[in-house]
Coordinates of C-alpha atoms (C1' of nucleotides) in Angstrom, one line a residue:
Chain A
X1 CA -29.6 65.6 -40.6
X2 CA -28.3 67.4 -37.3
X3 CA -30.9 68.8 -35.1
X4 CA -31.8 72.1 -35.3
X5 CA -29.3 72.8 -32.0
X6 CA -26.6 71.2 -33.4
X7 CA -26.9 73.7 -36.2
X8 CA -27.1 76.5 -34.2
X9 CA -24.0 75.2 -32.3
X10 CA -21.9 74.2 -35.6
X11 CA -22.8 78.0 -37.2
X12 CA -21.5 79.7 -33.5
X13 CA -18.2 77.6 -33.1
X14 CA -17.6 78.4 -36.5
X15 CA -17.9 82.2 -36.3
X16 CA -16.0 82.3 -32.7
X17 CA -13.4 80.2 -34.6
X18 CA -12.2 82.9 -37.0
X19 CA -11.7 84.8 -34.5
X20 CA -9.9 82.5 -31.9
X21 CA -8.8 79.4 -33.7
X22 CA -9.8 76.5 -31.0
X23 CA -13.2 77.5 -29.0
X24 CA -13.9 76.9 -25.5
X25 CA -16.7 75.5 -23.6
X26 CA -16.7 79.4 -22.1
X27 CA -16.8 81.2 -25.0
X28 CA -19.2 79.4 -26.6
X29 CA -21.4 79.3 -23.2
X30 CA -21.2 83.5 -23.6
X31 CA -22.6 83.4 -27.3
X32 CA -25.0 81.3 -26.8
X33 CA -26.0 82.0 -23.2
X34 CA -26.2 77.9 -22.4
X35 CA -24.3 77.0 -18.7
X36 CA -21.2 75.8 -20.0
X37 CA -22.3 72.2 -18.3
X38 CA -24.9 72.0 -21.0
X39 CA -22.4 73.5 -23.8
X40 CA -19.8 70.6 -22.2
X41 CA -22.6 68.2 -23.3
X42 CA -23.2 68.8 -26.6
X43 CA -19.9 69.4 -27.4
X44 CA -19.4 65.6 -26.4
X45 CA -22.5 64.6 -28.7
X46 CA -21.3 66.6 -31.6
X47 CA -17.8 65.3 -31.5
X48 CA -19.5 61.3 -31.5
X49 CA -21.0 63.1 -34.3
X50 CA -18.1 63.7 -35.8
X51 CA -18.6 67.4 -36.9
X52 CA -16.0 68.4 -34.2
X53 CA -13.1 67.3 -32.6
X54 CA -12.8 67.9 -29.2
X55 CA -9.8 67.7 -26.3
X56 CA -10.9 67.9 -23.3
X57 CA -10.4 71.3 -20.8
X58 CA -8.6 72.5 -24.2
X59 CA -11.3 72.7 -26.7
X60 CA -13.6 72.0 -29.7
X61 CA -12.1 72.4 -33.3
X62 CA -14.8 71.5 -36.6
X63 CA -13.8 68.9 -38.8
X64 CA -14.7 69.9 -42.6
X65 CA -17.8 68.1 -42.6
X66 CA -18.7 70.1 -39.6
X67 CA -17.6 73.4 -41.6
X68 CA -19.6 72.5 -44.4
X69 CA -22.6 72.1 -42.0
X70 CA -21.9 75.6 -41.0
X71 CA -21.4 77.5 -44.1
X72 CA -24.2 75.7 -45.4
X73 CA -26.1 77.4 -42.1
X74 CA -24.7 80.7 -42.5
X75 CA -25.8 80.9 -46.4
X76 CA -29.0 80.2 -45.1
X77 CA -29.1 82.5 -42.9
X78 CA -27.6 85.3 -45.0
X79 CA -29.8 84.7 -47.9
X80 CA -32.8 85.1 -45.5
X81 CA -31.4 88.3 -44.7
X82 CA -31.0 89.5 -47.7
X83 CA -34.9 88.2 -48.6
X84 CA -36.3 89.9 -45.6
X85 CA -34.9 93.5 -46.5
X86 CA -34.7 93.5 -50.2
X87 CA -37.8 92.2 -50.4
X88 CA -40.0 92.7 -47.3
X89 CA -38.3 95.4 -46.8
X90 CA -37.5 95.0 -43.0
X91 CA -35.0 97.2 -41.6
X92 CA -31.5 96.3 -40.6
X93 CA -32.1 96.0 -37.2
X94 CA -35.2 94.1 -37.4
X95 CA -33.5 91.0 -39.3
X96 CA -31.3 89.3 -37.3
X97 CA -33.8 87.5 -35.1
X98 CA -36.1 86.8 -37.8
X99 CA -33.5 84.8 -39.8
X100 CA -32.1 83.4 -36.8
X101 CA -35.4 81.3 -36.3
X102 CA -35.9 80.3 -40.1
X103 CA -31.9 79.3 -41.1
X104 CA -32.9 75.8 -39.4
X105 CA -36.4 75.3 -41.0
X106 CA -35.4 76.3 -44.9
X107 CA -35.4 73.4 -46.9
X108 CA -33.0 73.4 -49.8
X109 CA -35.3 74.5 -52.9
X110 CA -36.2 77.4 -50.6
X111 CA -33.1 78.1 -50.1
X112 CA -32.1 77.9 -54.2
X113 CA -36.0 80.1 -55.0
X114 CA -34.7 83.1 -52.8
X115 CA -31.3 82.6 -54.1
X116 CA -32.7 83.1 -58.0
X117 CA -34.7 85.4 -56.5
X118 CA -32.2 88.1 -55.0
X119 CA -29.8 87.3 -58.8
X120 CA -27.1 85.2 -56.6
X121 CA -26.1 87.7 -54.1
X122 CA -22.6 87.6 -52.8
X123 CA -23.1 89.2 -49.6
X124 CA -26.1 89.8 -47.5
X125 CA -27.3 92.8 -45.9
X126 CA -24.6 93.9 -43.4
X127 CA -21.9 92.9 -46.2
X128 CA -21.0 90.0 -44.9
X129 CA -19.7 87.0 -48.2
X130 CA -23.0 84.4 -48.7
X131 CA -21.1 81.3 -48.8
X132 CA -21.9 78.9 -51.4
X133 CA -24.0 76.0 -51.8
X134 CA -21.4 73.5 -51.6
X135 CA -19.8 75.7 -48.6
X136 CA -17.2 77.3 -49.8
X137 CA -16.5 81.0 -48.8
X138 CA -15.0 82.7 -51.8
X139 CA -13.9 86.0 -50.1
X140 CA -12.5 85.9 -46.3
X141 CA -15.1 86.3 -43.6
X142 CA -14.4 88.9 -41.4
X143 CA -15.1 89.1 -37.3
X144 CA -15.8 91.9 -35.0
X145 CA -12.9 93.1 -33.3
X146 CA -14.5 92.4 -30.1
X147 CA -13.8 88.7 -30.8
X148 CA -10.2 89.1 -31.2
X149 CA -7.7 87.9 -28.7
X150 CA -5.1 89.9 -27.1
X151 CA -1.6 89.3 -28.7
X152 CA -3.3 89.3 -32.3
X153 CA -2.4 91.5 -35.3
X154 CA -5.7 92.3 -37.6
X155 CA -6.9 94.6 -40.7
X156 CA -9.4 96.6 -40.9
X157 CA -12.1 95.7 -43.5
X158 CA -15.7 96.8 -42.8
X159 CA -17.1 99.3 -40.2
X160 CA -20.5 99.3 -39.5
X161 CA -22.6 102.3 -40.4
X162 CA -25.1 102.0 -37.7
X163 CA -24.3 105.4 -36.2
X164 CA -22.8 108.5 -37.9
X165 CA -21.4 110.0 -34.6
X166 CA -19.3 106.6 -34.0
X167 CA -18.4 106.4 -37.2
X168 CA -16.4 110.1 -37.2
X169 CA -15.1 109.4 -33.4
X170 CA -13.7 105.9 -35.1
X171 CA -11.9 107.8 -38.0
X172 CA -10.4 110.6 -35.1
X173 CA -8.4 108.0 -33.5
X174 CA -6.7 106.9 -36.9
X175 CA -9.0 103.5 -37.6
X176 CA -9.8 103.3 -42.0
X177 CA -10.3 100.5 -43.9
X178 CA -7.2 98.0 -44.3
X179 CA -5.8 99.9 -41.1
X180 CA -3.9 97.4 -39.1
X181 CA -4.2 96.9 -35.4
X182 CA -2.3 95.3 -33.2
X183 CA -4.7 94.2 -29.8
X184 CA -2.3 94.5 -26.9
X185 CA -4.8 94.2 -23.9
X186 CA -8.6 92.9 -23.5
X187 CA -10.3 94.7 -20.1
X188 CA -11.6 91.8 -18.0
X189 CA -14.1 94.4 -16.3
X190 CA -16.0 95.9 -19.4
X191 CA -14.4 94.2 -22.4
X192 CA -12.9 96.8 -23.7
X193 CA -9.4 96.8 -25.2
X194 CA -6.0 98.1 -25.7
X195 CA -4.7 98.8 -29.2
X196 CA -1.9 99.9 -30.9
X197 CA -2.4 102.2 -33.8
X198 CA 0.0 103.9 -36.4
X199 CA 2.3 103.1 -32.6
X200 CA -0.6 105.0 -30.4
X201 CA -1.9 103.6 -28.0
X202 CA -6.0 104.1 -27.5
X203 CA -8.5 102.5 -25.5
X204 CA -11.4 101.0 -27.6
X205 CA -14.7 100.3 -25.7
X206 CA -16.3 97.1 -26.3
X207 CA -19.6 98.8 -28.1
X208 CA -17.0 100.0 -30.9
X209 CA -14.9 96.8 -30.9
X210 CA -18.1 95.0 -31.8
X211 CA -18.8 97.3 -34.8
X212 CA -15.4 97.0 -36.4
X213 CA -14.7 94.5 -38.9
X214 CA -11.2 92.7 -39.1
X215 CA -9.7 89.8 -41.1
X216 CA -6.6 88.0 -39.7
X217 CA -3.0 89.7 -41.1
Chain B
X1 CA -46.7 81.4 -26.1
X2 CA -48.1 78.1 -27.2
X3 CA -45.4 75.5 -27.9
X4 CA -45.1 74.1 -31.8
X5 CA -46.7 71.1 -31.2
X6 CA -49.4 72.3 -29.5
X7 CA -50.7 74.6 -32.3
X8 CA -50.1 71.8 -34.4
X9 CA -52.7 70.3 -32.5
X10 CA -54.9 73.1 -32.2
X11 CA -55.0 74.0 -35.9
X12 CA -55.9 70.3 -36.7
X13 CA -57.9 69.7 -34.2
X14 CA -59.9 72.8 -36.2
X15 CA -59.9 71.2 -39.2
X16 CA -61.7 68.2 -38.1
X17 CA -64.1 69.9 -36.2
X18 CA -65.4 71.7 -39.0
X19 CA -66.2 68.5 -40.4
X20 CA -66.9 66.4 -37.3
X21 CA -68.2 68.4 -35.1
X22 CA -66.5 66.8 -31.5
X23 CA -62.7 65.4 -32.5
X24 CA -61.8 62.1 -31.5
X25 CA -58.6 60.8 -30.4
X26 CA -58.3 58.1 -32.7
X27 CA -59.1 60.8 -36.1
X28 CA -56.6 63.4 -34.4
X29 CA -53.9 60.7 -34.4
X30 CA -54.6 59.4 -38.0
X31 CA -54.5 63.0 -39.0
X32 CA -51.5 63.5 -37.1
X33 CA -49.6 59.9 -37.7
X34 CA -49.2 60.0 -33.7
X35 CA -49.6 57.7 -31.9
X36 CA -53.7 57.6 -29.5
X37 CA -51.7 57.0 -26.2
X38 CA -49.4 60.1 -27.1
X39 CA -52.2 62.6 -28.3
X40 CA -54.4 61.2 -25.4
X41 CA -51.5 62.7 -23.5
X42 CA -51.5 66.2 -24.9
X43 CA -55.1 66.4 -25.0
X44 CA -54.7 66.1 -21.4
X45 CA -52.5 69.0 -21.2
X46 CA -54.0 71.4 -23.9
X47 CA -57.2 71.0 -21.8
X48 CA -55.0 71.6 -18.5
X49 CA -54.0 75.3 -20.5
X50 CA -57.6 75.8 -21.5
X51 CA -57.7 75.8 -25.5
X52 CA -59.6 72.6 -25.6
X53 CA -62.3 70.5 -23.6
X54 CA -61.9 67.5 -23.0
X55 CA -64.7 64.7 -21.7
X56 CA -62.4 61.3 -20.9
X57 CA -63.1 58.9 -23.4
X58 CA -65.6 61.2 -25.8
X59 CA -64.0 63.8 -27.6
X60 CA -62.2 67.1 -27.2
X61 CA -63.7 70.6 -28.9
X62 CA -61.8 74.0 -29.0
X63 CA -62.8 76.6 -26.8
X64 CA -63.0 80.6 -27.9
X65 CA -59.4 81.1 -27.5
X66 CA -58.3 77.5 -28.7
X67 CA -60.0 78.7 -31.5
X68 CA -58.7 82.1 -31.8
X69 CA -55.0 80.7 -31.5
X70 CA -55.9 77.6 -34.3
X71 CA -56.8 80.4 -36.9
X72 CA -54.2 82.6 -36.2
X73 CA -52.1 79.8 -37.4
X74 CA -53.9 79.1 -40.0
X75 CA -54.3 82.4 -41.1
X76 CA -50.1 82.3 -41.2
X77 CA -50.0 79.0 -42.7
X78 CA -52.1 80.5 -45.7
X79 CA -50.2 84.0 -46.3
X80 CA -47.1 82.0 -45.9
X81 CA -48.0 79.5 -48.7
X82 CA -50.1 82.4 -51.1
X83 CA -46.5 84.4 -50.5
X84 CA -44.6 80.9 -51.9
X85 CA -46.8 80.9 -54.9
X86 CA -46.7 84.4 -55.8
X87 CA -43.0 85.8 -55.0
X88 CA -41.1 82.9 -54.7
X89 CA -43.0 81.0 -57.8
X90 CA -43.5 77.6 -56.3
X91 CA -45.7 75.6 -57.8
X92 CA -48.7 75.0 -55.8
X93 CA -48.2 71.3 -54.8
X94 CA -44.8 71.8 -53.4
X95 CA -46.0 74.5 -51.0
X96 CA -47.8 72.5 -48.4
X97 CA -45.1 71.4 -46.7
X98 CA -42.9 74.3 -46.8
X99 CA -45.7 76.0 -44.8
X100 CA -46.1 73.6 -42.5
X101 CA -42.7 74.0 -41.3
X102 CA -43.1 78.1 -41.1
X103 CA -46.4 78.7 -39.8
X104 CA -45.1 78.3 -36.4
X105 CA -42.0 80.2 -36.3
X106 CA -43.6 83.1 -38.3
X107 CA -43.4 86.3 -36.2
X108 CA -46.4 88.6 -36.4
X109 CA -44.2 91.3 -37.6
X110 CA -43.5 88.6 -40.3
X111 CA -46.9 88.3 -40.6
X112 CA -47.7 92.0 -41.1
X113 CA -45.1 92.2 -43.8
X114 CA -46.5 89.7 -45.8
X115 CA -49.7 90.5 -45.8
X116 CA -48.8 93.9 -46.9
X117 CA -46.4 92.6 -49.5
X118 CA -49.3 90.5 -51.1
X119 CA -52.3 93.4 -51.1
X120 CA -54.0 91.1 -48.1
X121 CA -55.5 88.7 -49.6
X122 CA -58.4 86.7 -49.1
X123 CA -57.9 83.0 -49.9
X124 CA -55.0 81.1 -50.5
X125 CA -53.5 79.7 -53.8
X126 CA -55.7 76.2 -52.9
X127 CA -59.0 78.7 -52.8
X128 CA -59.2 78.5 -48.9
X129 CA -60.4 81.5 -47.1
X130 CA -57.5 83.4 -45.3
X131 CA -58.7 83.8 -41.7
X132 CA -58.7 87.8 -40.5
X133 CA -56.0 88.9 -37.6
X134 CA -58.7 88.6 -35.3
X135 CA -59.8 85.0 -36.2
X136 CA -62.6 85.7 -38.4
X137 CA -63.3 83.2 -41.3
X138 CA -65.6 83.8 -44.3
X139 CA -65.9 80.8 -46.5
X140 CA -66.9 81.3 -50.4
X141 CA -70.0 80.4 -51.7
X142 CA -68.6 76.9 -53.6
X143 CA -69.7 73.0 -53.6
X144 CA -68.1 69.9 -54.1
X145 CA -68.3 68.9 -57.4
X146 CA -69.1 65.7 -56.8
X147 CA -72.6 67.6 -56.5
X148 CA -72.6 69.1 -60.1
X149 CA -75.0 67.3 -62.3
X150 CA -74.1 66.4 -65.3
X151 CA -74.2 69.1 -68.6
X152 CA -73.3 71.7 -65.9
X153 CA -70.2 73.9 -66.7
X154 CA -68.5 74.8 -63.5
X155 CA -65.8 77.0 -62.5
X156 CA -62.9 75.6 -59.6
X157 CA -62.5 77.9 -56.6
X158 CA -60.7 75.7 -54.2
X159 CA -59.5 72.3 -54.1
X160 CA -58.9 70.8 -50.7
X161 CA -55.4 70.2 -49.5
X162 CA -55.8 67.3 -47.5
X163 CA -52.8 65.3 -49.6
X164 CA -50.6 66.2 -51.3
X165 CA -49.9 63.7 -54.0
X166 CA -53.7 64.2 -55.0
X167 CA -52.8 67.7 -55.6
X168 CA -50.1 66.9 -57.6
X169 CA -52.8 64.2 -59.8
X170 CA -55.3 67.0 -59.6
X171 CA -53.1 69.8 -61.2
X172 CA -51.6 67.1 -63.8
X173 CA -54.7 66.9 -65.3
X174 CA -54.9 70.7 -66.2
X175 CA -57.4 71.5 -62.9
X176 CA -56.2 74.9 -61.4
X177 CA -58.2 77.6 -59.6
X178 CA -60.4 79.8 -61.6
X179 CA -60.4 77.1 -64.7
X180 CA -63.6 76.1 -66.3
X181 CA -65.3 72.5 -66.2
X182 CA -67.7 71.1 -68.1
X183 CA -69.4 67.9 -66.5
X184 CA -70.0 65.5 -69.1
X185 CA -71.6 62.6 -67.4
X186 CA -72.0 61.0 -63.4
X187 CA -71.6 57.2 -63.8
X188 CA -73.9 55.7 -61.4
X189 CA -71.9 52.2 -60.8
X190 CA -68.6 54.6 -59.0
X191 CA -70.3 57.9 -59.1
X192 CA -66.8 58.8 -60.7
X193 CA -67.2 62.2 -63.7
X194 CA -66.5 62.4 -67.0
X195 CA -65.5 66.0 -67.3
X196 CA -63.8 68.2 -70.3
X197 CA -61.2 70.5 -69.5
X198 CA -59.2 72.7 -71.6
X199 CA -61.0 70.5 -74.3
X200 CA -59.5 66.8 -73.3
X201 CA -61.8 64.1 -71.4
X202 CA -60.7 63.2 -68.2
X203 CA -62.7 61.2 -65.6
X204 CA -62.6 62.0 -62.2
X205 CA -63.1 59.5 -59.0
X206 CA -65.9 60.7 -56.3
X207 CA -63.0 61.2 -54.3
X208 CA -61.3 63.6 -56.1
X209 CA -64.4 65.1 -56.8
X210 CA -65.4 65.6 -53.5
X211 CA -62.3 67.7 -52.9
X212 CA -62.6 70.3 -55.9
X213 CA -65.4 73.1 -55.1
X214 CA -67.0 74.7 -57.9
X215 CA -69.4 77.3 -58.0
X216 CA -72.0 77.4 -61.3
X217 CA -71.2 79.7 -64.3
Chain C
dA1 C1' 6.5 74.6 -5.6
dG2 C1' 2.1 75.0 -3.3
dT3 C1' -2.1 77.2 -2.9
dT4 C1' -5.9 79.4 -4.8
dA5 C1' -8.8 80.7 -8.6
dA6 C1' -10.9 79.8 -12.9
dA7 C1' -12.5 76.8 -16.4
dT8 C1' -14.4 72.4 -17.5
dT9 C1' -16.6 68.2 -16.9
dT10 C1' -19.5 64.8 -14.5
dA11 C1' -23.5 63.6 -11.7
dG12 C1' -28.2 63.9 -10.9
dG13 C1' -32.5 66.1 -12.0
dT14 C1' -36.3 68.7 -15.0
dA15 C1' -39.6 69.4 -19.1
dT16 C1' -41.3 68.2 -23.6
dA17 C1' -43.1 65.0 -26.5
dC18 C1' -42.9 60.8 -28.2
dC19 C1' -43.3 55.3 -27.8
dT20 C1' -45.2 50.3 -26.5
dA21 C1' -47.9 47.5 -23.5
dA22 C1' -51.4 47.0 -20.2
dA23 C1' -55.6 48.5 -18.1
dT24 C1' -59.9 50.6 -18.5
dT25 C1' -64.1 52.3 -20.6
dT26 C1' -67.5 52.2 -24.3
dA27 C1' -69.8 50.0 -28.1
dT28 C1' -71.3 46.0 -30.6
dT29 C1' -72.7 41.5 -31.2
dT30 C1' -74.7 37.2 -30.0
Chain D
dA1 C1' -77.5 40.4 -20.4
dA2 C1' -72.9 38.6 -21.2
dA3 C1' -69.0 38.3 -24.2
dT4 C1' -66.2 40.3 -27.3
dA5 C1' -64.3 44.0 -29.9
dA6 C1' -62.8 48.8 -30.4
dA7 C1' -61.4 53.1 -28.6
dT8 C1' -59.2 55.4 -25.0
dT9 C1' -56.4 56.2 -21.1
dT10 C1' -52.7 55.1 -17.8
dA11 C1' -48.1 53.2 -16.7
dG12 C1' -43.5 52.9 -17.5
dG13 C1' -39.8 54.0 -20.6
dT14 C1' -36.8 56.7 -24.4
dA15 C1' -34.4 60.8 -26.5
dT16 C1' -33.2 65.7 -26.6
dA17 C1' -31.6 69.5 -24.4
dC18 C1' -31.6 72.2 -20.7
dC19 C1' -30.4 73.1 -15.5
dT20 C1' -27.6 73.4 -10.6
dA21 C1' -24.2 71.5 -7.7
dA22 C1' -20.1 68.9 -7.0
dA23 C1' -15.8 67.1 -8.7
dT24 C1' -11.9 67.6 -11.5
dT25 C1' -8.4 69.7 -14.3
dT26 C1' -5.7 73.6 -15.8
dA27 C1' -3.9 78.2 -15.0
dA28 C1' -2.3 82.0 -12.1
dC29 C1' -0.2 83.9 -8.1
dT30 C1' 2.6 84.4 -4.3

DNA sequence: AGTTAAATTTAGGTATACCTAAATTTATTT
DNA sequence: AAATAAATTTAGGTATACCTAAATTTAACT
């Protein structure tokens, strides 16, 4: 069994990865706020591992055992999520940290009880897809816009509720559910971007980029 | 923040005591399956942080806050596993280990919730009294029934869950918390008990009996 | 194309928590 | 009281996973 790091690695490459494709050692170093010389490391061990392929300066890909490993991680973590607010009643912003901890400690007949428990959810809290046991995805996960590189055409599927006032300033500048946007720019200095709506051009901050959901088109 | 080892420590190093009085290195690293040079070692350092004192070569024994911080984790360890039993319907031997694992990683938020979500309790599904927030620990009025004399009729409140494939034996042969036993006979050759429950004959070793407490009906 | 800047990797070092083997202290036996 | 046995501690070493600083590779800019 991987260690409880190499988890948490496999589940972040894989969420960076449908958004970017190939993940660098930089990216990853971001998410998971490790220097990228300790990232560089463990990348190394994971691909002797096997879970990843890596080239080096280029970066890491999974293998499928290393996307079953996360899938398998992320249902864990979604499940728990679902537990802690259907149940426990926790609020959404409370759960994330919570689940983040216990996805690496559930043992597998946990994991099936809270799954009877909740009547086979298919997606957890946020309304993100549970995958399934044997890690399969059945509907296509989707990834703040934030993640997306420039150059890349996306749609629109999910926005997050969080806040009523964003929500009506997102819908003034033309972005609705299966919207497409084209990203033409990403802002080095605040990580905002560039996009091209219904052919306007608007600037999206990176607080809103990170609460819009997109699929690849 | 104490690490997870060290509570580990801590909690055990509780549970001896109780029975021991000062904890020796060697009984810390049966309990423990570690080996004496390595719990010598973080005897050393638990003393260094001030939970435990330590004479070289003697014994160690928990000071107030070593105390404090081993029934705090017990306290979790014991919502976590009554919460198993009641909302996630494990049966009662499988839930040892799954709180092992948890106690340590269990927010106090987490905690909170739980204790809520189960009317705070006072014992766990074993019979064992849930320590308060503040480390305060009332145990139940209850013997071992290797005590009962024979033609008594007795009623289980705990049983001790110092292994779990005796629990497992235990709840095979119909004992459970809250069920009534009728002592039939002590034989004097083993001091092992021929008891009735649920109106079959069973007969129970001294050790086994040692680790069910009773209390007269 | 050549230089500079950015990203990545390697080198050397830290902390935790474990191990075996050897040394030391304490307890037991003759 | 001396010898031996048992318990405990110290010494030296391992694995994981992190770090900073230096070296290397790739990308970007005149």
């Amino acid at each position: 069994m991987a260690s409880e790091q190499s988890e948490n690695y496999l589940k972040n490459i894989y969420k960076l990865s449908s958004g970017e494709g190939k993940v660098t050692t930089s990216s990853l170093s971001d998410k998971l706020q490790i220097s990228p010389a300790s990232v560089s490391e463990m990348i190394k061990k994971l691909a002797e591992e096997g879970t990843l392929t890596h080239t080096p300066y280029k970066g890491v890909e999974l293998t499928e055992e290393g996307k079953k490993l996360a899938l398998r991680i992320i249902r864990k973590h979604r499940l728990w999520e679902m537990f802690l607010v259907e149940v426990l009643h926790f609020r959404w912003d409370e759960i994330d940290d919570e689940a983040e901890r216990f996805e690496h400690i559930m043992s597998d007949k946990m994991e099936e009880k809270i799954d009877h428990a909740l009547g086979h959810p298919l997606t957890d809290p946020h309304g993100d897809p549970i995958p399934t046991k044997d890690g399969e995805l059945k509907c296509p996960m989707s990834h703040p816009m934030s993640d997306v590189r420039a150059g890349s055409t996306v749609r629109v599927v999910r926005v997050s509720d969080s806040n009523s006032e964003m929500l009506q300033y997102v819908a003034s500048i033309g972005i609705a559910l299966n919207k497409e946007i084209h990203v033409k720019q990403k802002m080095s200095f605040d990580n905002s971007m560039l996009v091209k709506i219904d052919n306007n051009e608007v600037n999206i901050s990176s607080t809103i980029a990170s609460n819009i959901f997109v699929e690849n088109v």
